[in-house]
Short mmCIF file of N, CA and C in Angstrom, two decimals:
data_model
loop_
_atom_site.label_atom_id
_atom_site.label_comp_id
_atom_site.label_asym_id
_atom_site.label_seq_id
_atom_site.Cartn_x
_atom_site.Cartn_y
_atom_site.Cartn_z
N UNK A 6 0.34 -40.75 20.82
CA UNK A 6 0.43 -41.12 19.42
C UNK A 6 1.67 -40.48 18.82
N UNK A 7 2.25 -41.17 17.84
CA UNK A 7 3.51 -40.73 17.27
C UNK A 7 3.42 -39.39 16.57
N UNK A 8 2.26 -39.06 16.03
CA UNK A 8 2.12 -37.80 15.29
C UNK A 8 2.06 -36.60 16.22
N UNK A 9 1.90 -36.82 17.51
CA UNK A 9 1.76 -35.71 18.44
C UNK A 9 3.04 -34.90 18.56
N UNK A 10 4.18 -35.55 18.47
CA UNK A 10 5.46 -34.85 18.57
C UNK A 10 6.07 -34.79 17.18
N UNK A 11 6.08 -33.60 16.61
CA UNK A 11 6.59 -33.43 15.26
C UNK A 11 7.92 -32.70 15.28
N UNK A 12 8.83 -33.17 14.44
CA UNK A 12 10.10 -32.47 14.29
C UNK A 12 9.86 -31.17 13.56
N UNK A 13 10.79 -30.23 13.68
CA UNK A 13 10.68 -28.94 13.03
C UNK A 13 10.50 -29.12 11.53
N UNK A 14 9.41 -28.57 10.96
CA UNK A 14 9.17 -28.60 9.53
C UNK A 14 8.59 -29.90 9.00
N UNK A 15 8.29 -30.85 9.87
CA UNK A 15 7.74 -32.12 9.41
C UNK A 15 6.23 -32.16 9.68
N UNK A 16 5.43 -32.57 8.69
CA UNK A 16 3.99 -32.62 8.89
C UNK A 16 3.57 -33.98 9.44
N UNK A 17 2.34 -34.05 9.93
CA UNK A 17 1.84 -35.27 10.57
C UNK A 17 1.79 -36.44 9.60
N UNK A 18 1.42 -36.19 8.36
CA UNK A 18 1.35 -37.27 7.38
C UNK A 18 2.72 -37.93 7.19
N UNK A 19 3.74 -37.11 6.97
CA UNK A 19 5.07 -37.66 6.75
C UNK A 19 5.57 -38.41 7.99
N UNK A 20 5.27 -37.89 9.16
CA UNK A 20 5.67 -38.55 10.40
C UNK A 20 5.05 -39.94 10.50
N UNK A 21 3.75 -40.05 10.20
CA UNK A 21 3.06 -41.34 10.26
C UNK A 21 3.57 -42.28 9.17
N UNK A 22 3.83 -41.74 7.99
CA UNK A 22 4.37 -42.56 6.90
C UNK A 22 5.69 -43.18 7.33
N UNK A 23 6.56 -42.39 7.89
CA UNK A 23 7.86 -42.89 8.33
C UNK A 23 7.72 -43.89 9.46
N UNK A 24 6.76 -43.66 10.36
CA UNK A 24 6.54 -44.57 11.48
C UNK A 24 6.17 -45.97 10.97
N UNK A 25 5.20 -46.05 10.06
CA UNK A 25 4.73 -47.35 9.60
C UNK A 25 5.65 -48.00 8.58
N UNK A 26 6.57 -47.25 8.02
CA UNK A 26 7.54 -47.81 7.08
C UNK A 26 8.74 -48.40 7.83
N UNK A 27 8.91 -47.98 9.07
CA UNK A 27 10.06 -48.39 9.88
C UNK A 27 10.10 -49.90 10.08
N UNK A 28 11.30 -50.45 10.06
CA UNK A 28 11.47 -51.88 10.29
C UNK A 28 12.15 -52.18 11.63
N UNK A 29 12.97 -51.27 12.10
CA UNK A 29 13.69 -51.51 13.34
C UNK A 29 13.69 -50.26 14.19
N UNK A 30 13.13 -50.24 15.38
CA UNK A 30 12.41 -51.35 16.02
C UNK A 30 11.07 -51.61 15.33
N UNK A 31 10.52 -52.82 15.50
CA UNK A 31 9.24 -53.14 14.86
C UNK A 31 8.15 -52.14 15.24
N UNK A 32 7.26 -51.90 14.31
CA UNK A 32 6.18 -50.93 14.50
C UNK A 32 5.13 -51.47 15.46
N UNK A 33 4.65 -50.62 16.37
CA UNK A 33 3.54 -50.98 17.26
C UNK A 33 2.25 -50.73 16.51
N UNK A 34 1.52 -51.78 16.18
CA UNK A 34 0.29 -51.67 15.40
C UNK A 34 -0.97 -51.63 16.26
N UNK A 35 -0.83 -51.42 17.56
CA UNK A 35 -2.00 -51.44 18.45
C UNK A 35 -2.99 -50.32 18.14
N UNK A 36 -2.55 -49.23 17.53
CA UNK A 36 -3.45 -48.13 17.20
C UNK A 36 -4.11 -48.26 15.84
N UNK A 37 -3.79 -49.32 15.10
CA UNK A 37 -4.33 -49.51 13.76
C UNK A 37 -5.71 -50.17 13.85
N UNK A 38 -6.67 -49.63 13.11
CA UNK A 38 -8.00 -50.21 13.08
C UNK A 38 -8.00 -51.51 12.29
N UNK A 39 -8.71 -52.50 12.79
CA UNK A 39 -8.92 -53.73 12.04
C UNK A 39 -10.39 -53.77 11.68
N UNK A 40 -10.67 -53.71 10.39
CA UNK A 40 -12.05 -53.69 9.92
C UNK A 40 -12.61 -55.11 9.92
N UNK A 41 -12.83 -55.62 11.12
CA UNK A 41 -13.39 -56.95 11.28
C UNK A 41 -14.32 -56.95 12.48
N UNK A 42 -15.05 -58.03 12.64
CA UNK A 42 -16.00 -58.14 13.75
C UNK A 42 -15.26 -57.97 15.08
N UNK A 43 -15.87 -57.24 15.97
CA UNK A 43 -15.29 -57.08 17.30
C UNK A 43 -14.44 -55.83 17.48
N UNK A 44 -14.20 -55.07 16.46
CA UNK A 44 -13.41 -53.84 16.59
C UNK A 44 -14.26 -52.83 17.34
N UNK A 45 -13.87 -52.43 18.55
CA UNK A 45 -14.72 -51.56 19.37
C UNK A 45 -14.89 -50.14 18.84
N UNK A 46 -14.02 -49.68 17.93
CA UNK A 46 -14.13 -48.31 17.43
C UNK A 46 -15.02 -48.19 16.20
N UNK A 47 -15.60 -49.30 15.74
CA UNK A 47 -16.50 -49.30 14.59
C UNK A 47 -17.94 -49.36 15.04
N UNK A 48 -18.79 -48.52 14.44
CA UNK A 48 -20.22 -48.50 14.73
C UNK A 48 -20.98 -48.71 13.42
N UNK A 49 -21.89 -49.71 13.37
CA UNK A 49 -22.67 -49.91 12.14
C UNK A 49 -23.49 -48.66 11.80
N UNK A 50 -23.64 -48.39 10.51
CA UNK A 50 -24.40 -47.25 10.02
C UNK A 50 -25.50 -47.77 9.11
N UNK A 51 -26.69 -47.24 9.29
CA UNK A 51 -27.78 -47.57 8.37
C UNK A 51 -27.76 -46.56 7.24
N UNK A 52 -27.69 -47.07 6.04
CA UNK A 52 -27.66 -46.20 4.87
C UNK A 52 -29.09 -45.91 4.42
N UNK A 53 -29.29 -44.78 3.77
CA UNK A 53 -30.59 -44.41 3.24
C UNK A 53 -30.84 -45.24 1.98
N UNK A 54 -31.66 -46.27 2.13
CA UNK A 54 -31.88 -47.22 1.05
C UNK A 54 -32.47 -46.56 -0.19
N UNK A 55 -33.25 -45.51 -0.03
CA UNK A 55 -33.85 -44.84 -1.16
C UNK A 55 -32.91 -43.94 -1.93
N UNK A 56 -31.68 -43.76 -1.45
CA UNK A 56 -30.73 -42.85 -2.09
C UNK A 56 -30.36 -43.31 -3.50
N UNK A 57 -30.28 -44.62 -3.72
CA UNK A 57 -29.93 -45.18 -5.02
C UNK A 57 -30.86 -46.36 -5.27
N UNK A 58 -31.49 -46.40 -6.43
CA UNK A 58 -32.38 -47.52 -6.72
C UNK A 58 -31.57 -48.79 -6.95
N UNK A 59 -32.19 -49.93 -6.69
CA UNK A 59 -31.53 -51.22 -6.92
C UNK A 59 -31.12 -51.35 -8.39
N UNK A 60 -31.94 -50.82 -9.28
CA UNK A 60 -31.66 -50.89 -10.72
C UNK A 60 -30.40 -50.08 -11.06
N UNK A 61 -30.30 -48.85 -10.52
CA UNK A 61 -29.11 -48.02 -10.77
C UNK A 61 -27.87 -48.67 -10.16
N UNK A 62 -28.01 -49.19 -8.96
CA UNK A 62 -26.87 -49.86 -8.31
C UNK A 62 -26.41 -51.04 -9.16
N UNK A 63 -27.34 -51.84 -9.64
CA UNK A 63 -27.00 -52.99 -10.46
C UNK A 63 -26.30 -52.61 -11.75
N UNK A 64 -26.74 -51.51 -12.39
CA UNK A 64 -26.09 -51.03 -13.62
C UNK A 64 -24.64 -50.64 -13.38
N UNK A 65 -24.37 -50.21 -12.16
CA UNK A 65 -23.01 -49.81 -11.81
C UNK A 65 -22.19 -50.95 -11.21
N UNK A 66 -22.81 -52.14 -11.13
CA UNK A 66 -22.08 -53.28 -10.59
C UNK A 66 -22.06 -53.33 -9.08
N UNK A 67 -23.04 -52.67 -8.46
CA UNK A 67 -23.11 -52.62 -7.00
C UNK A 67 -24.29 -53.44 -6.49
N UNK A 68 -24.14 -54.01 -5.32
CA UNK A 68 -25.23 -54.70 -4.67
C UNK A 68 -26.30 -53.69 -4.30
N UNK A 69 -27.55 -54.12 -4.09
CA UNK A 69 -28.57 -53.20 -3.57
C UNK A 69 -28.11 -52.62 -2.23
N UNK A 70 -28.42 -51.36 -1.98
CA UNK A 70 -27.95 -50.66 -0.78
C UNK A 70 -28.31 -51.39 0.51
N UNK A 71 -29.45 -52.04 0.58
CA UNK A 71 -29.85 -52.70 1.82
C UNK A 71 -28.93 -53.89 2.15
N UNK A 72 -28.12 -54.33 1.20
CA UNK A 72 -27.19 -55.43 1.45
C UNK A 72 -25.79 -54.94 1.85
N UNK A 73 -25.57 -53.63 1.81
CA UNK A 73 -24.27 -53.10 2.16
C UNK A 73 -24.07 -53.13 3.66
N UNK A 74 -22.81 -53.34 4.07
CA UNK A 74 -22.41 -53.19 5.47
C UNK A 74 -21.53 -51.96 5.53
N UNK A 75 -21.99 -50.95 6.28
CA UNK A 75 -21.22 -49.70 6.39
C UNK A 75 -20.96 -49.41 7.85
N UNK A 76 -19.80 -48.78 8.13
CA UNK A 76 -19.41 -48.51 9.51
C UNK A 76 -18.86 -47.10 9.64
N UNK A 77 -19.17 -46.48 10.78
CA UNK A 77 -18.62 -45.19 11.18
C UNK A 77 -17.45 -45.51 12.10
N UNK A 78 -16.38 -44.74 12.01
CA UNK A 78 -15.23 -44.94 12.88
C UNK A 78 -15.25 -43.86 13.95
N UNK A 79 -15.29 -44.28 15.22
CA UNK A 79 -15.29 -43.32 16.34
C UNK A 79 -14.11 -42.37 16.24
N UNK A 80 -14.37 -41.10 16.40
CA UNK A 80 -13.32 -40.09 16.37
C UNK A 80 -13.01 -39.54 15.00
N UNK A 81 -13.69 -40.04 13.97
CA UNK A 81 -13.45 -39.59 12.59
C UNK A 81 -14.78 -39.26 11.93
N UNK A 82 -15.40 -38.14 12.31
CA UNK A 82 -16.71 -37.79 11.75
C UNK A 82 -16.65 -37.66 10.23
N UNK A 83 -17.64 -38.23 9.57
CA UNK A 83 -17.72 -38.16 8.12
C UNK A 83 -17.04 -39.31 7.41
N UNK A 84 -16.18 -40.05 8.11
CA UNK A 84 -15.52 -41.19 7.48
C UNK A 84 -16.43 -42.40 7.58
N UNK A 85 -16.65 -43.04 6.45
CA UNK A 85 -17.51 -44.21 6.37
C UNK A 85 -16.73 -45.34 5.70
N UNK A 86 -16.75 -46.50 6.30
CA UNK A 86 -16.10 -47.67 5.72
C UNK A 86 -17.19 -48.60 5.21
N UNK A 87 -17.17 -48.93 3.93
CA UNK A 87 -18.17 -49.80 3.32
C UNK A 87 -17.47 -51.10 2.94
N UNK A 88 -18.00 -52.21 3.46
CA UNK A 88 -17.46 -53.52 3.13
C UNK A 88 -17.92 -53.88 1.72
N UNK A 89 -17.02 -54.39 0.91
CA UNK A 89 -17.23 -54.76 -0.49
C UNK A 89 -18.68 -54.64 -0.98
N UNK A 90 -19.03 -53.52 -1.61
CA UNK A 90 -20.39 -53.32 -2.12
C UNK A 90 -20.61 -53.86 -3.53
N UNK A 91 -19.58 -54.49 -4.11
CA UNK A 91 -19.63 -54.88 -5.52
C UNK A 91 -20.32 -56.21 -5.75
N UNK A 92 -20.97 -56.30 -6.89
CA UNK A 92 -21.51 -57.58 -7.36
C UNK A 92 -20.32 -58.45 -7.77
N UNK A 93 -20.49 -59.78 -7.77
CA UNK A 93 -19.38 -60.65 -8.17
C UNK A 93 -18.84 -60.27 -9.56
N UNK A 94 -17.52 -60.17 -9.66
CA UNK A 94 -16.86 -59.85 -10.92
C UNK A 94 -16.71 -58.38 -11.23
N UNK A 95 -17.38 -57.52 -10.49
CA UNK A 95 -17.35 -56.09 -10.81
C UNK A 95 -16.21 -55.33 -10.15
N UNK A 96 -15.60 -55.85 -9.11
CA UNK A 96 -14.51 -55.12 -8.45
C UNK A 96 -13.36 -54.87 -9.43
N UNK A 97 -13.02 -55.85 -10.22
CA UNK A 97 -11.94 -55.69 -11.21
C UNK A 97 -12.31 -54.64 -12.26
N UNK A 98 -13.56 -54.63 -12.68
CA UNK A 98 -14.01 -53.66 -13.67
C UNK A 98 -13.90 -52.24 -13.10
N UNK A 99 -14.30 -52.04 -11.82
CA UNK A 99 -14.19 -50.73 -11.19
C UNK A 99 -12.72 -50.29 -11.10
N UNK A 100 -11.85 -51.20 -10.71
CA UNK A 100 -10.42 -50.86 -10.60
C UNK A 100 -9.89 -50.44 -11.96
N UNK A 101 -10.19 -51.23 -12.99
CA UNK A 101 -9.71 -50.90 -14.35
C UNK A 101 -10.22 -49.54 -14.80
N UNK A 102 -11.51 -49.30 -14.61
CA UNK A 102 -12.09 -48.02 -15.05
C UNK A 102 -11.54 -46.85 -14.24
N UNK A 103 -11.31 -47.05 -12.96
CA UNK A 103 -10.73 -45.97 -12.15
C UNK A 103 -9.33 -45.62 -12.65
N UNK A 104 -8.55 -46.64 -13.00
CA UNK A 104 -7.22 -46.40 -13.53
C UNK A 104 -7.27 -45.75 -14.91
N UNK A 105 -8.29 -46.06 -15.70
CA UNK A 105 -8.42 -45.48 -17.03
C UNK A 105 -8.97 -44.06 -16.99
N UNK A 106 -10.01 -43.82 -16.19
CA UNK A 106 -10.72 -42.54 -16.20
C UNK A 106 -10.18 -41.51 -15.21
N UNK A 107 -10.03 -41.91 -13.98
CA UNK A 107 -9.73 -40.93 -12.93
C UNK A 107 -8.29 -40.48 -12.90
N UNK A 108 -7.40 -41.14 -13.64
CA UNK A 108 -6.01 -40.67 -13.72
C UNK A 108 -5.85 -39.58 -14.77
N UNK A 109 -6.93 -39.28 -15.52
CA UNK A 109 -6.87 -38.26 -16.55
C UNK A 109 -7.18 -36.88 -15.98
N UNK A 110 -6.75 -35.85 -16.69
CA UNK A 110 -7.03 -34.47 -16.30
C UNK A 110 -8.53 -34.22 -16.36
N UNK A 111 -9.08 -33.40 -15.49
CA UNK A 111 -8.41 -32.42 -14.65
C UNK A 111 -7.97 -32.95 -13.29
N UNK A 112 -8.14 -34.24 -13.02
CA UNK A 112 -7.74 -34.79 -11.72
C UNK A 112 -6.24 -34.67 -11.52
N UNK A 113 -5.83 -34.57 -10.29
CA UNK A 113 -4.43 -34.37 -9.92
C UNK A 113 -3.90 -35.69 -9.38
N UNK A 114 -2.67 -36.07 -9.79
CA UNK A 114 -2.07 -37.29 -9.25
C UNK A 114 -0.62 -37.03 -8.88
N UNK A 115 0.00 -38.01 -8.21
CA UNK A 115 1.38 -37.84 -7.75
C UNK A 115 2.38 -37.72 -8.90
N UNK A 116 2.02 -38.11 -10.10
CA UNK A 116 2.96 -38.05 -11.23
C UNK A 116 2.98 -36.70 -11.94
N UNK A 117 1.98 -35.85 -11.71
CA UNK A 117 1.87 -34.57 -12.41
C UNK A 117 3.10 -33.68 -12.24
N UNK A 118 3.51 -33.50 -11.03
CA UNK A 118 4.60 -32.58 -10.73
C UNK A 118 5.91 -33.01 -11.40
N UNK A 119 6.16 -34.29 -11.39
CA UNK A 119 7.43 -34.80 -11.89
C UNK A 119 7.45 -35.06 -13.39
N UNK A 120 6.28 -35.32 -13.97
CA UNK A 120 6.27 -35.73 -15.37
C UNK A 120 5.45 -34.84 -16.28
N UNK A 121 4.60 -33.98 -15.74
CA UNK A 121 3.79 -33.11 -16.56
C UNK A 121 3.04 -33.87 -17.64
N UNK A 122 2.36 -34.93 -17.26
CA UNK A 122 1.74 -35.83 -18.23
C UNK A 122 0.47 -35.28 -18.85
N UNK A 123 0.33 -35.52 -20.12
CA UNK A 123 -0.93 -35.31 -20.83
C UNK A 123 -1.33 -36.68 -21.38
N UNK A 124 -2.58 -36.87 -21.65
CA UNK A 124 -3.04 -38.17 -22.12
C UNK A 124 -3.37 -39.05 -20.93
N UNK A 125 -3.59 -40.34 -21.20
CA UNK A 125 -3.95 -41.19 -20.08
C UNK A 125 -2.88 -42.22 -19.77
N UNK A 126 -2.70 -42.46 -18.50
CA UNK A 126 -1.68 -43.39 -18.04
C UNK A 126 -1.98 -44.82 -18.46
N UNK A 127 -3.27 -45.15 -18.54
CA UNK A 127 -3.66 -46.52 -18.88
C UNK A 127 -3.10 -46.92 -20.25
N UNK A 128 -3.35 -46.09 -21.27
CA UNK A 128 -2.90 -46.45 -22.62
C UNK A 128 -1.38 -46.46 -22.72
N UNK A 129 -0.73 -45.72 -21.85
CA UNK A 129 0.73 -45.68 -21.88
C UNK A 129 1.36 -46.84 -21.11
N UNK A 130 0.56 -47.60 -20.35
CA UNK A 130 1.12 -48.63 -19.48
C UNK A 130 0.54 -50.02 -19.65
N UNK A 131 -0.71 -50.14 -20.08
CA UNK A 131 -1.36 -51.45 -19.98
C UNK A 131 -0.74 -52.53 -20.85
N UNK A 132 -0.19 -52.20 -22.01
CA UNK A 132 0.44 -53.22 -22.85
C UNK A 132 1.64 -53.84 -22.14
N UNK A 133 2.42 -53.02 -21.49
CA UNK A 133 3.58 -53.51 -20.73
C UNK A 133 3.14 -54.35 -19.54
N UNK A 134 2.05 -53.94 -18.87
CA UNK A 134 1.57 -54.68 -17.71
C UNK A 134 1.00 -56.05 -18.09
N UNK A 135 0.50 -56.19 -19.31
CA UNK A 135 -0.08 -57.46 -19.75
C UNK A 135 0.98 -58.52 -20.03
N UNK A 136 2.22 -58.11 -20.20
CA UNK A 136 3.30 -59.07 -20.46
C UNK A 136 3.55 -59.92 -19.21
N UNK A 137 4.05 -61.12 -19.43
CA UNK A 137 4.44 -61.96 -18.30
C UNK A 137 5.56 -61.27 -17.55
N UNK A 138 5.62 -61.49 -16.26
CA UNK A 138 6.60 -60.81 -15.41
C UNK A 138 8.01 -60.99 -15.95
N UNK A 139 8.36 -62.16 -16.44
CA UNK A 139 9.72 -62.43 -16.93
C UNK A 139 10.04 -61.65 -18.20
N UNK A 140 9.01 -61.18 -18.93
CA UNK A 140 9.23 -60.44 -20.18
C UNK A 140 9.24 -58.93 -19.97
N UNK A 141 8.91 -58.48 -18.80
CA UNK A 141 8.86 -57.03 -18.55
C UNK A 141 10.25 -56.44 -18.40
N UNK A 142 10.30 -55.16 -18.74
CA UNK A 142 11.53 -54.41 -18.46
C UNK A 142 11.63 -54.21 -16.95
N UNK A 143 12.81 -53.91 -16.47
CA UNK A 143 12.96 -53.66 -15.03
C UNK A 143 12.35 -52.31 -14.64
N UNK A 144 12.24 -51.40 -15.60
CA UNK A 144 11.64 -50.08 -15.34
C UNK A 144 10.15 -50.22 -15.05
N UNK A 145 9.67 -49.57 -14.01
CA UNK A 145 8.24 -49.62 -13.69
C UNK A 145 7.45 -48.78 -14.69
N UNK A 146 6.22 -49.22 -14.96
CA UNK A 146 5.33 -48.43 -15.81
C UNK A 146 4.80 -47.26 -15.01
N UNK A 147 4.17 -46.31 -15.71
CA UNK A 147 3.59 -45.16 -15.02
C UNK A 147 2.50 -45.60 -14.04
N UNK A 148 1.69 -46.58 -14.42
CA UNK A 148 0.65 -47.04 -13.50
C UNK A 148 1.24 -47.67 -12.25
N UNK A 149 2.38 -48.33 -12.37
CA UNK A 149 3.03 -48.91 -11.20
C UNK A 149 3.62 -47.82 -10.29
N UNK A 150 3.91 -46.66 -10.87
CA UNK A 150 4.43 -45.54 -10.08
C UNK A 150 3.33 -44.68 -9.48
N UNK A 151 2.10 -44.87 -9.96
CA UNK A 151 0.97 -44.09 -9.46
C UNK A 151 0.69 -44.44 -7.99
N UNK A 152 0.54 -43.44 -7.14
CA UNK A 152 0.27 -43.67 -5.72
C UNK A 152 -1.07 -43.09 -5.30
N UNK A 153 -1.47 -41.96 -5.88
CA UNK A 153 -2.74 -41.35 -5.50
C UNK A 153 -3.28 -40.47 -6.61
N UNK A 154 -4.59 -40.32 -6.61
CA UNK A 154 -5.31 -39.41 -7.51
C UNK A 154 -6.33 -38.68 -6.66
N UNK A 155 -6.44 -37.39 -6.84
CA UNK A 155 -7.40 -36.59 -6.09
C UNK A 155 -8.66 -36.38 -6.92
N UNK A 156 -9.81 -36.69 -6.33
CA UNK A 156 -11.10 -36.39 -6.92
C UNK A 156 -11.78 -35.39 -6.00
N UNK A 157 -12.38 -34.36 -6.54
CA UNK A 157 -13.04 -33.36 -5.69
C UNK A 157 -12.07 -32.28 -5.28
N UNK A 158 -11.99 -31.98 -3.97
CA UNK A 158 -11.09 -30.94 -3.48
C UNK A 158 -9.65 -31.43 -3.53
N UNK A 159 -8.78 -30.64 -4.15
CA UNK A 159 -7.37 -31.01 -4.23
C UNK A 159 -6.62 -30.46 -3.01
N UNK A 160 -5.93 -31.32 -2.31
CA UNK A 160 -5.11 -30.93 -1.18
C UNK A 160 -3.75 -30.50 -1.70
N UNK A 161 -3.36 -29.27 -1.41
CA UNK A 161 -2.07 -28.76 -1.85
C UNK A 161 -1.01 -29.16 -0.81
N UNK A 162 -0.14 -30.09 -1.18
CA UNK A 162 0.86 -30.60 -0.24
C UNK A 162 1.93 -29.57 0.06
N UNK A 163 2.15 -28.60 -0.83
CA UNK A 163 3.16 -27.57 -0.58
C UNK A 163 2.71 -26.61 0.52
N UNK A 164 1.44 -26.18 0.45
CA UNK A 164 0.94 -25.21 1.43
C UNK A 164 0.16 -25.87 2.56
N UNK A 165 -0.07 -27.18 2.45
CA UNK A 165 -0.84 -27.95 3.45
C UNK A 165 -2.23 -27.35 3.60
N UNK A 166 -2.88 -27.07 2.47
CA UNK A 166 -4.20 -26.45 2.52
C UNK A 166 -5.13 -27.06 1.47
N UNK A 167 -6.40 -26.86 1.71
CA UNK A 167 -7.43 -27.32 0.79
C UNK A 167 -8.43 -26.18 0.68
N UNK A 168 -8.53 -25.57 -0.49
CA UNK A 168 -9.40 -24.41 -0.66
C UNK A 168 -10.53 -24.73 -1.62
N UNK A 169 -11.65 -24.04 -1.46
CA UNK A 169 -12.80 -24.23 -2.34
C UNK A 169 -12.43 -23.96 -3.79
N UNK A 170 -11.49 -23.06 -4.03
CA UNK A 170 -11.08 -22.73 -5.40
C UNK A 170 -10.38 -23.91 -6.07
N UNK A 171 -9.92 -24.88 -5.27
CA UNK A 171 -9.21 -26.01 -5.86
C UNK A 171 -10.13 -27.21 -6.09
N UNK A 172 -11.44 -26.97 -6.11
CA UNK A 172 -12.39 -28.04 -6.34
C UNK A 172 -12.30 -28.51 -7.79
N UNK A 173 -12.05 -29.80 -7.95
CA UNK A 173 -12.00 -30.40 -9.27
C UNK A 173 -13.39 -30.93 -9.61
N UNK A 174 -13.77 -30.90 -10.87
CA UNK A 174 -15.09 -31.43 -11.22
C UNK A 174 -15.18 -32.91 -10.86
N UNK A 175 -16.25 -33.30 -10.19
CA UNK A 175 -16.43 -34.71 -9.84
C UNK A 175 -16.82 -35.48 -11.08
N UNK A 176 -16.57 -36.76 -11.05
CA UNK A 176 -16.94 -37.60 -12.18
C UNK A 176 -18.46 -37.58 -12.35
N UNK A 177 -18.89 -37.41 -13.55
CA UNK A 177 -20.33 -37.35 -13.80
C UNK A 177 -20.92 -38.75 -13.80
N UNK A 178 -22.23 -38.82 -13.63
CA UNK A 178 -22.91 -40.11 -13.66
C UNK A 178 -22.71 -40.77 -15.03
N UNK A 179 -22.60 -39.95 -16.08
CA UNK A 179 -22.39 -40.51 -17.42
C UNK A 179 -21.06 -41.25 -17.48
N UNK A 180 -20.01 -40.68 -16.90
CA UNK A 180 -18.72 -41.37 -16.94
C UNK A 180 -18.76 -42.60 -16.05
N UNK A 181 -19.50 -42.55 -14.96
CA UNK A 181 -19.62 -43.72 -14.11
C UNK A 181 -20.36 -44.83 -14.82
N UNK A 182 -21.31 -44.45 -15.69
CA UNK A 182 -22.07 -45.48 -16.41
C UNK A 182 -21.20 -46.20 -17.42
N UNK A 183 -20.07 -45.61 -17.78
CA UNK A 183 -19.17 -46.30 -18.71
C UNK A 183 -18.63 -47.59 -18.10
N UNK A 184 -18.80 -47.76 -16.79
CA UNK A 184 -18.35 -49.00 -16.16
C UNK A 184 -19.05 -50.20 -16.79
N UNK A 185 -20.26 -49.99 -17.27
CA UNK A 185 -21.00 -51.08 -17.86
C UNK A 185 -20.53 -51.42 -19.27
N UNK A 186 -19.72 -50.56 -19.85
CA UNK A 186 -19.29 -50.81 -21.24
C UNK A 186 -18.03 -51.65 -21.27
#
């Protein structure tokens, strides 16, 4: 695997990022998982149906748990892939709410270091995003520049560490229920 041989001072993440961004020679995608039927590295997982009531799932825009398809990936303990658990029409609502809520403090995102932002990115960007493409400025909005947001344990990219002291408060069920509003 390409990440096995690292240049001096280069981490595995950056090495893989550069590998898949490369155009010449073309990237070998044989090691990439395809989340479709027949992928030998995927194993179906039975979820604990009693963990969330059908009523609670429905309030959050999710299908009942017994209808979910979930898979474990061989070699990656703890990683679970869930095929679209959303009720029709709710995926867009979840995306919008994630962009509105989870980009706010205390969560950490890729824009913090460079911009020291306070407030929410959604209100600073959504009016510009609603314009027709031909009417937009060439400058990207903050939401278009957003690449990642950390929920839970924050990974420190400078020290390449994740410590218990860097645990961010998880979103409460009350904030998740705002999805219905």
